[in-house]
XYZ file of C-alpha atoms in Angstrom:
260
model
C 68.272 27.597 8.306
C 65.509 26.001 6.102
C 63.359 28.151 6.621
C 65.890 31.067 5.614
C 66.731 29.646 2.433
C 63.703 29.114 1.499
C 61.763 32.632 2.337
C 65.620 34.285 0.277
C 64.837 31.440 -2.673
C 60.773 33.118 -2.861
C 62.022 36.700 -2.009
C 64.857 36.300 -5.474
C 61.682 34.938 -7.154
C 59.202 37.304 -6.073
C 61.398 40.566 -7.274
C 62.032 38.669 -11.040
C 58.383 38.220 -11.267
C 57.973 42.005 -10.774
C 61.234 42.159 -12.368
C 62.394 45.047 -9.483
C 65.664 45.146 -7.921
C 65.930 43.584 -4.078
C 66.420 45.159 -1.297
C 68.185 42.269 0.649
C 69.599 42.816 4.751
C 73.525 40.863 4.232
C 73.719 39.217 7.222
C 71.450 36.386 8.574
C 70.275 34.624 12.107
C 72.194 32.135 12.333
C 69.725 29.461 14.308
C 70.722 28.198 17.984
C 71.640 24.385 16.886
C 73.767 26.039 14.276
C 76.028 27.812 17.480
C 78.112 26.824 19.800
C 76.522 28.510 22.520
C 74.097 26.974 21.792
C 72.464 30.483 21.200
C 71.080 32.221 18.341
C 73.546 34.949 16.323
C 72.739 37.512 14.943
C 74.479 39.947 12.264
C 76.207 36.755 11.054
C 77.048 37.808 7.238
C 75.445 36.410 3.995
C 78.720 35.745 2.189
C 80.219 33.571 4.954
C 77.680 31.131 3.333
C 76.892 31.793 -0.427
C 78.123 33.364 -3.149
C 76.911 37.362 -3.170
C 78.656 38.008 -6.903
C 76.873 34.889 -8.642
C 73.588 35.304 -6.828
C 73.605 39.350 -7.939
C 74.429 38.306 -11.373
C 72.149 34.962 -11.684
C 68.476 36.675 -10.884
C 68.338 40.146 -10.227
C 69.470 43.167 -8.810
C 70.380 43.523 -5.297
C 70.893 46.490 -2.818
C 72.509 45.377 0.216
C 69.173 46.703 2.706
C 71.630 50.123 4.928
C 73.017 51.337 1.762
C 69.558 51.407 0.240
C 67.718 53.257 3.393
C 70.257 55.448 3.355
C 69.782 56.429 0.264
C 66.630 56.675 0.479
C 65.721 58.662 3.463
C 67.972 61.422 1.218
C 65.569 60.388 -1.923
C 62.737 60.242 -0.070
C 62.620 62.704 2.562
C 60.184 64.490 1.535
C 57.698 62.706 0.411
C 58.262 62.185 -3.337
C 59.391 58.676 -3.961
C 56.146 56.180 -4.228
C 55.758 53.336 -1.363
C 53.610 50.445 -1.841
C 53.112 48.440 1.367
C 51.986 44.834 1.465
C 51.041 43.527 5.242
C 50.177 40.107 4.617
C 51.426 37.120 2.504
C 48.635 35.754 1.323
C 48.711 39.346 -0.564
C 49.948 37.407 -4.542
C 53.267 39.299 -6.086
C 50.432 39.213 -9.494
C 48.731 41.643 -7.505
C 50.717 43.742 -7.510
C 52.760 43.084 -10.086
C 51.612 46.329 -12.451
C 52.383 48.304 -9.627
C 54.729 51.850 -11.106
C 55.139 53.009 -6.818
C 59.027 53.544 -6.439
C 59.303 51.144 -3.254
C 57.192 47.226 -2.691
C 57.481 47.184 1.359
C 56.316 44.370 2.256
C 55.970 43.632 6.229
C 56.054 40.253 7.553
C 54.862 40.910 11.521
C 56.265 39.714 14.533
C 54.499 36.151 13.952
C 57.070 32.539 12.847
C 56.707 30.474 11.337
C 53.828 32.744 9.573
C 55.851 35.846 8.929
C 58.322 33.875 6.763
C 59.528 35.255 3.772
C 58.427 32.386 1.596
C 54.556 31.894 2.543
C 54.187 34.476 -0.155
C 55.582 31.785 -3.115
C 52.580 29.328 -1.286
C 49.288 28.223 -2.661
C 48.154 30.814 -6.129
C 51.438 32.274 -6.359
C 53.704 28.557 -6.570
C 53.105 28.222 -10.629
C 55.027 31.943 -11.524
C 57.363 31.991 -8.411
C 59.708 28.051 -8.284
C 62.420 28.640 -6.876
C 65.213 29.789 -8.455
C 67.855 27.437 -6.962
C 70.438 27.660 -9.780
C 71.029 31.179 -7.332
C 72.736 29.642 -4.764
C 76.069 28.275 -4.881
C 77.725 28.316 -2.481
C 80.595 31.248 -0.646
C 83.454 30.663 -2.625
C 85.918 30.257 0.690
C 83.485 26.905 1.077
C 83.922 25.603 -1.840
C 87.758 25.205 -1.595
C 86.649 22.708 1.416
C 84.895 21.023 -0.417
C 87.558 20.314 -3.060
C 90.108 20.178 -1.425
C 88.107 17.557 0.807
C 87.107 15.776 -2.631
C 90.819 15.834 -3.630
C 92.495 14.586 -1.702
C 89.255 11.060 -1.970
C 89.617 8.525 -4.791
C 88.499 11.213 -8.237
C 85.706 8.741 -8.035
C 84.028 8.007 -5.030
C 80.406 7.299 -3.288
C 78.293 9.277 -0.653
C 75.923 8.710 1.695
C 73.472 10.981 3.834
C 72.839 10.214 6.935
C 69.987 10.636 9.422
C 69.469 7.693 10.887
C 70.576 5.485 13.020
C 74.433 3.487 12.978
C 72.651 0.299 12.562
C 70.889 1.598 9.413
C 73.075 3.415 7.639
C 75.693 -0.518 7.397
C 72.662 -2.144 6.405
C 71.890 1.034 3.630
C 75.759 0.271 2.900
C 75.635 -3.178 2.600
C 73.112 -3.077 -0.072
C 73.651 0.214 -1.953
C 77.413 0.804 -2.200
C 79.589 -1.787 -4.095
C 82.209 -3.547 -1.842
C 85.694 -1.357 -2.312
C 83.949 2.277 -3.609
C 85.784 4.941 -1.133
C 82.566 6.351 -0.127
C 81.906 9.405 1.729
C 79.442 9.952 4.820
C 77.501 12.670 5.918
C 74.780 13.866 8.129
C 74.132 14.384 11.698
C 74.542 12.637 13.987
C 78.187 11.507 12.393
C 80.883 11.718 15.352
C 84.670 9.572 15.648
C 82.408 7.148 18.151
C 79.720 5.838 15.010
C 82.831 6.088 12.168
C 84.911 3.696 14.301
C 82.266 1.236 14.532
C 80.998 1.144 10.457
C 85.852 0.953 9.926
C 85.825 -1.972 12.041
C 83.975 -2.757 8.583
C 85.070 -0.868 5.846
C 88.060 0.769 6.323
C 87.756 2.901 2.669
C 85.249 5.272 4.388
C 85.874 8.687 4.838
C 83.412 11.859 6.863
C 84.123 15.843 7.981
C 85.668 15.156 10.711
C 88.918 13.830 9.549
C 89.524 17.149 7.635
C 89.363 19.676 10.218
C 92.914 20.626 8.951
C 90.506 22.697 6.455
C 89.584 24.810 8.733
C 91.823 25.166 12.005
C 93.417 28.556 12.698
C 96.518 27.607 10.318
C 94.151 27.215 7.663
C 93.755 28.933 4.418
C 89.991 29.027 5.061
C 90.296 30.650 8.872
C 93.391 33.126 7.602
C 91.159 34.484 4.238
C 87.841 34.764 6.267
C 89.994 36.249 9.322
C 91.885 39.485 6.188
C 87.795 38.914 4.424
C 85.911 39.806 8.498
C 89.275 42.855 9.238
C 91.040 40.837 10.741
C 88.226 39.905 13.299
C 88.927 35.510 12.809
C 85.391 33.961 12.197
C 84.447 30.310 13.647
C 83.231 27.000 11.139
C 80.170 27.574 12.554
C 77.391 24.556 12.775
C 76.206 25.867 8.848
C 79.174 26.057 6.811
C 79.797 21.683 7.780
C 76.226 21.556 7.161
C 76.347 22.772 3.231
C 79.711 21.535 2.858
C 79.055 17.865 4.171
C 76.030 18.309 2.014
C 78.065 19.836 -1.365
C 80.314 16.950 -0.972
C 77.393 14.639 -0.342
C 75.556 15.704 -4.347
C 79.116 15.132 -5.547
C 79.147 11.746 -4.936
C 78.844 8.502 -8.738
C 75.926 7.238 -6.496
C 74.285 8.964 -3.878
C 72.209 7.271 -0.738
C 69.786 8.618 1.768
C 69.819 7.012 4.970
C 66.133 8.685 6.688
C 65.233 7.675 10.324
């Protein structure tokens, strides 16, 4: 989901620069690599992943897209409200910063990845559209899992993010982490088999799957998400795993990256 996050940050930056309310689709398409079925999933609520209230209060005012268009049909049906259509990501916000139109719409086309919003913030626009990273905060439900994981470990721990082999990981732990420190291992490819190899040498390692009780069907997270989703259960999907895993990693005192 890196493209989505970059595009969301760019949209927020552009709206802030233009001093306009951002009309935002509060759902997302979960990429196939994050789903159990290996197929993209449309309609995942953004609030499952990120703190929408914090997003709204941090940068610009946000209106949910579906509600906005319902209101727009009522307000602008007779053409009394102006609309400006921008059909090229290469048209920087600086070119229409003084526009008086009530609504500015960016149209991106259907060809990926050229139609991603983050392209708007590249090139000459990069200087005036810095990404407001402070606006992105994990959903309270996911932060609760992060907090519970941290509470279950030593107060002072180190963390390692893996993007390479187990052999690379062992070497980096030996080189970068003091003996006796508790270490949280984050990243792709971390499973029971690889962790058992590591634990044969280091007995103070933790990783995400050891905390599955925090999102299983009788967990506080599962019951709360089901309530928020109108009684429909919510799966702890691959994107949620990645977000929680990364957040715990960032909480470590000493952080080590293991790259391929």
